[in-house]
């Protein structure tokens, strides 16, 4: 397993008006850096459970109740392709406002933090992650009252982050930023299910060229916002633990808006957007 | 007593030498064309990573080696076996793609003076994947990994390149992303022998580490190559051409059909990957080790291709 702080990508300052929530983003980046440093220490003593340190770094030692009543996680017991491991977060309690996916043993443990839009009634979010070694995977949900609730699953996998994620490097470069929207049929007319897919190599920055001895720079999607009309369905802040070509499949409550809009940002300042029509009927 | 021990020791030593020499089979499948058949297995310390088929083509003036095996130990055994068959100079070491079972033996050939040859994408693929291979294969190969060093090609192939071995020309062809994004084939026109690398699997379930659709398309293009026999990357040393492609094509088509149907039905990646191509299970070795992985990567690829 490769753990390096030196390879952490620098977050470029954004010009103009900082979007609301950027302070949270910076704080999370700091938390990630702290956990990376912590991770480097754990690498020397692999028997130490990284979770207590992550609770400090990511959740600032707030109390976290462990039970399944609020949030659930579906993860494979064995990840077949460590670069594409499907994870489904089910928001059991409609009061959940935020869900954070943490892959404890990954070099950048905070994989994705989802903020749920007011009234969007998101019931599930499925995404795909890289898993670097045998690890616990936590989801921590924050309810409207500010309480934190967690669930945990153990996943057997190795090599997702330092591993070859990109199977066709030319295609990855040629298609950077392309998006795709898929809609799934729903039995419940009050709900819709859709998927957003973004072409992006999500380079981890953990791959070193053995001949030049230089690291291949990190390049990854760090923020995504999905809206129906102007109303937020969910936003995501994440990093290199998301798989190449990040994908998010989610269910939500339609609000009558005629479009789904997506804006995604990467750590090099890339901005990618897409808009798709949705009809009235579900 | 001492004599007895000494004799026993000598016999034991002889057996050891005989076994290690005999363990590396190198057969002449056509005049001047040699093939070593790897085991149908995953790489382990016990098998020295010896799981891929390796080859050599001997011209009037020079020799080309095709792939070097999964460890320095296997590479050395290959080189030693080859030197028993020919004294002509080794001029080219050709790597058919980036995977460890085909390139980890390169280090054994570093001081032969041979030129290393690969697909134009091979240096880039080595850069992206090499360090991961060196760290992740430690678990399988144990101390054998300590000797492995990655060697990038100095001669790269984009399209078609012909190498002259003296009275014998071999044609190297670089393919689009299929099994991997650095697949190279070698055709020896003199004997009608095609070295397919891992663009052809026999018995060993095909592995898709590049593009499922690309692999399907390349299988069709491969059929047009005029050859009599093929040396697959894995499986029997030689097989009749182009019929040898049929089973692999059937597997890739089944996997693609099943995944497309699952995507159209709105199935999740996890569910689709565990059910796709299960009807092919009994036809292949190592199916359990690779099929769900192929299906997972194939799903993510085909999802972009669906309406």
PDB file of N, CA, C and O in Angstrom, chain B residues 273-304:
ATOM      1  N   UNK B 273     -22.907  -7.873 -12.686  1.00  0.00           N
ATOM      2  CA  UNK B 273     -21.563  -8.457 -12.769  1.00  0.00           C
ATOM      3  C   UNK B 273     -21.533  -9.894 -12.253  1.00  0.00           C
ATOM      4  O   UNK B 273     -20.763 -10.716 -12.743  1.00  0.00           O
ATOM      5  N   UNK B 274     -22.369 -10.204 -11.295  1.00  0.00           N
ATOM      6  CA  UNK B 274     -22.336 -11.566 -10.754  1.00  0.00           C
ATOM      7  C   UNK B 274     -23.152 -12.548 -11.592  1.00  0.00           C
ATOM      8  O   UNK B 274     -22.981 -13.755 -11.460  1.00  0.00           O
ATOM      9  N   UNK B 275     -24.021 -12.039 -12.477  1.00  0.00           N
ATOM     10  CA  UNK B 275     -24.821 -12.968 -13.282  1.00  0.00           C
ATOM     11  C   UNK B 275     -24.340 -13.093 -14.727  1.00  0.00           C
ATOM     12  O   UNK B 275     -24.588 -14.103 -15.384  1.00  0.00           O
ATOM     13  N   UNK B 276     -23.618 -12.094 -15.225  1.00  0.00           N
ATOM     14  CA  UNK B 276     -23.242 -12.088 -16.646  1.00  0.00           C
ATOM     15  C   UNK B 276     -22.305 -13.236 -17.005  1.00  0.00           C
ATOM     16  O   UNK B 276     -21.380 -13.547 -16.246  1.00  0.00           O
ATOM     17  N   UNK B 277     -22.574 -13.856 -18.147  1.00  0.00           N
ATOM     18  CA  UNK B 277     -21.720 -14.904 -18.741  1.00  0.00           C
ATOM     19  C   UNK B 277     -21.559 -16.146 -17.877  1.00  0.00           C
ATOM     20  O   UNK B 277     -20.660 -16.950 -18.119  1.00  0.00           O
ATOM     21  N   UNK B 278     -22.438 -16.325 -16.894  1.00  0.00           N
ATOM     22  CA  UNK B 278     -22.316 -17.514 -16.036  1.00  0.00           C
ATOM     23  C   UNK B 278     -22.515 -18.807 -16.846  1.00  0.00           C
ATOM     24  O   UNK B 278     -22.022 -19.862 -16.462  1.00  0.00           O
ATOM     25  N   UNK B 279     -23.217 -18.707 -17.979  1.00  0.00           N
ATOM     26  CA  UNK B 279     -23.416 -19.901 -18.821  1.00  0.00           C
ATOM     27  C   UNK B 279     -22.108 -20.392 -19.435  1.00  0.00           C
ATOM     28  O   UNK B 279     -22.027 -21.513 -19.927  1.00  0.00           O
ATOM     29  N   UNK B 280     -21.059 -19.566 -19.396  1.00  0.00           N
ATOM     30  CA  UNK B 280     -19.758 -19.951 -19.962  1.00  0.00           C
ATOM     31  C   UNK B 280     -18.855 -20.643 -18.931  1.00  0.00           C
ATOM     32  O   UNK B 280     -17.743 -21.076 -19.247  1.00  0.00           O
ATOM     33  N   UNK B 281     -19.338 -20.695 -17.707  1.00  0.00           N
ATOM     34  CA  UNK B 281     -18.520 -21.145 -16.568  1.00  0.00           C
ATOM     35  C   UNK B 281     -17.788 -22.471 -16.803  1.00  0.00           C
ATOM     36  O   UNK B 281     -16.582 -22.581 -16.546  1.00  0.00           O
ATOM     37  N   UNK B 282     -18.502 -23.474 -17.291  1.00  0.00           N
ATOM     38  CA  UNK B 282     -17.894 -24.807 -17.400  1.00  0.00           C
ATOM     39  C   UNK B 282     -16.883 -24.893 -18.537  1.00  0.00           C
ATOM     40  O   UNK B 282     -16.123 -25.849 -18.631  1.00  0.00           O
ATOM     41  N   UNK B 283     -16.861 -23.879 -19.404  1.00  0.00           N
ATOM     42  CA  UNK B 283     -15.986 -23.953 -20.583  1.00  0.00           C
ATOM     43  C   UNK B 283     -14.553 -23.503 -20.298  1.00  0.00           C
ATOM     44  O   UNK B 283     -13.679 -23.689 -21.143  1.00  0.00           O
ATOM     45  N   UNK B 284     -14.314 -22.934 -19.100  1.00  0.00           N
ATOM     46  CA  UNK B 284     -13.021 -22.263 -18.897  1.00  0.00           C
ATOM     47  C   UNK B 284     -12.358 -22.593 -17.565  1.00  0.00           C
ATOM     48  O   UNK B 284     -13.031 -22.769 -16.555  1.00  0.00           O
ATOM     49  N   UNK B 285     -11.038 -22.561 -17.575  1.00  0.00           N
ATOM     50  CA  UNK B 285     -10.250 -22.583 -16.340  1.00  0.00           C
ATOM     51  C   UNK B 285     -10.185 -21.162 -15.781  1.00  0.00           C
ATOM     52  O   UNK B 285     -10.214 -20.198 -16.544  1.00  0.00           O
ATOM     53  N   UNK B 286     -10.052 -21.066 -14.464  1.00  0.00           N
ATOM     54  CA  UNK B 286      -9.863 -19.787 -13.757  1.00  0.00           C
ATOM     55  C   UNK B 286     -11.048 -18.823 -13.955  1.00  0.00           C
ATOM     56  O   UNK B 286     -10.910 -17.613 -13.807  1.00  0.00           O
ATOM     57  N   UNK B 287     -12.204 -19.398 -14.291  1.00  0.00           N
ATOM     58  CA  UNK B 287     -13.398 -18.568 -14.523  1.00  0.00           C
ATOM     59  C   UNK B 287     -13.721 -17.746 -13.290  1.00  0.00           C
ATOM     60  O   UNK B 287     -14.013 -16.552 -13.380  1.00  0.00           O
ATOM     61  N   UNK B 288     -13.641 -18.398 -12.126  1.00  0.00           N
ATOM     62  CA  UNK B 288     -13.985 -17.722 -10.874  1.00  0.00           C
ATOM     63  C   UNK B 288     -13.044 -16.540 -10.589  1.00  0.00           C
ATOM     64  O   UNK B 288     -13.442 -15.553  -9.977  1.00  0.00           O
ATOM     65  N   UNK B 289     -11.813 -16.650 -11.056  1.00  0.00           N
ATOM     66  CA  UNK B 289     -10.829 -15.611 -10.754  1.00  0.00           C
ATOM     67  C   UNK B 289     -11.011 -14.351 -11.600  1.00  0.00           C
ATOM     68  O   UNK B 289     -10.561 -13.278 -11.201  1.00  0.00           O
ATOM     69  N   UNK B 290     -11.603 -14.477 -12.764  1.00  0.00           N
ATOM     70  CA  UNK B 290     -11.636 -13.330 -13.677  1.00  0.00           C
ATOM     71  C   UNK B 290     -13.002 -12.912 -14.190  1.00  0.00           C
ATOM     72  O   UNK B 290     -13.164 -11.773 -14.614  1.00  0.00           O
ATOM     73  N   UNK B 291     -13.993 -13.811 -14.191  1.00  0.00           N
ATOM     74  CA  UNK B 291     -15.221 -13.452 -14.898  1.00  0.00           C
ATOM     75  C   UNK B 291     -15.941 -12.249 -14.295  1.00  0.00           C
ATOM     76  O   UNK B 291     -16.375 -11.357 -15.021  1.00  0.00           O
ATOM     77  N   UNK B 292     -16.096 -12.226 -12.982  1.00  0.00           N
ATOM     78  CA  UNK B 292     -16.836 -11.100 -12.383  1.00  0.00           C
ATOM     79  C   UNK B 292     -16.057  -9.794 -12.570  1.00  0.00           C
ATOM     80  O   UNK B 292     -16.636  -8.728 -12.759  1.00  0.00           O
ATOM     81  N   UNK B 293     -14.746  -9.898 -12.549  1.00  0.00           N
ATOM     82  CA  UNK B 293     -13.923  -8.717 -12.795  1.00  0.00           C
ATOM     83  C   UNK B 293     -14.130  -8.209 -14.230  1.00  0.00           C
ATOM     84  O   UNK B 293     -14.309  -7.020 -14.462  1.00  0.00           O
ATOM     85  N   UNK B 294     -14.101  -9.140 -15.192  1.00  0.00           N
ATOM     86  CA  UNK B 294     -14.380  -8.763 -16.583  1.00  0.00           C
ATOM     87  C   UNK B 294     -15.747  -8.100 -16.689  1.00  0.00           C
ATOM     88  O   UNK B 294     -15.923  -7.097 -17.375  1.00  0.00           O
ATOM     89  N   UNK B 295     -16.723  -8.699 -16.005  1.00  0.00           N
ATOM     90  CA  UNK B 295     -18.096  -8.207 -16.099  1.00  0.00           C
ATOM     91  C   UNK B 295     -18.234  -6.830 -15.451  1.00  0.00           C
ATOM     92  O   UNK B 295     -18.967  -5.971 -15.949  1.00  0.00           O
ATOM     93  N   UNK B 296     -17.531  -6.602 -14.358  1.00  0.00           N
ATOM     94  CA  UNK B 296     -17.588  -5.308 -13.668  1.00  0.00           C
ATOM     95  C   UNK B 296     -17.038  -4.203 -14.570  1.00  0.00           C
ATOM     96  O   UNK B 296     -17.678  -3.174 -14.787  1.00  0.00           O
ATOM     97  N   UNK B 297     -15.849  -4.452 -15.115  1.00  0.00           N
ATOM     98  CA  UNK B 297     -15.246  -3.455 -16.003  1.00  0.00           C
ATOM     99  C   UNK B 297     -16.068  -3.316 -17.286  1.00  0.00           C
ATOM    100  O   UNK B 297     -16.248  -2.210 -17.799  1.00  0.00           O
ATOM    101  N   UNK B 298     -16.583  -4.432 -17.781  1.00  0.00           N
ATOM    102  CA  UNK B 298     -17.395  -4.410 -19.006  1.00  0.00           C
ATOM    103  C   UNK B 298     -18.678  -3.633 -18.810  1.00  0.00           C
ATOM    104  O   UNK B 298     -19.105  -2.875 -19.694  1.00  0.00           O
ATOM    105  N   UNK B 299     -19.304  -3.768 -17.647  1.00  0.00           N
ATOM    106  CA  UNK B 299     -20.535  -3.025 -17.344  1.00  0.00           C
ATOM    107  C   UNK B 299     -20.248  -1.528 -17.393  1.00  0.00           C
ATOM    108  O   UNK B 299     -20.980  -0.760 -18.021  1.00  0.00           O
ATOM    109  N   UNK B 300     -19.180  -1.113 -16.711  1.00  0.00           N
ATOM    110  CA  UNK B 300     -18.837   0.316 -16.660  1.00  0.00           C
ATOM    111  C   UNK B 300     -18.549   0.854 -18.063  1.00  0.00           C
ATOM    112  O   UNK B 300     -18.847   2.006 -18.369  1.00  0.00           O
ATOM    113  N   UNK B 301     -17.978   0.005 -18.916  1.00  0.00           N
ATOM    114  CA  UNK B 301     -17.704   0.432 -20.297  1.00  0.00           C
ATOM    115  C   UNK B 301     -18.986   0.506 -21.129  1.00  0.00           C
ATOM    116  O   UNK B 301     -19.260   1.508 -21.798  1.00  0.00           O
ATOM    117  N   UNK B 302     -19.783  -0.555 -21.067  1.00  0.00           N
ATOM    118  CA  UNK B 302     -20.971  -0.637 -21.933  1.00  0.00           C
ATOM    119  C   UNK B 302     -22.064   0.350 -21.521  1.00  0.00           C
ATOM    120  O   UNK B 302     -22.899   0.736 -22.333  1.00  0.00           O
ATOM    121  N   UNK B 303     -22.051   0.740 -20.250  1.00  0.00           N
ATOM    122  CA  UNK B 303     -23.029   1.706 -19.788  1.00  0.00           C
ATOM    123  C   UNK B 303     -22.932   3.017 -20.578  1.00  0.00           C
ATOM    124  O   UNK B 303     -23.928   3.696 -20.794  1.00  0.00           O
ATOM    125  N   UNK B 304     -21.731   3.369 -21.008  1.00  0.00           N
ATOM    126  CA  UNK B 304     -21.538   4.587 -21.799  1.00  0.00           C
ATOM    127  C   UNK B 304     -22.033   4.394 -23.211  1.00  0.00           C
ATOM    128  O   UNK B 304     -22.250   5.373 -23.935  1.00  0.00           O
TER     129      UNK B 304
END
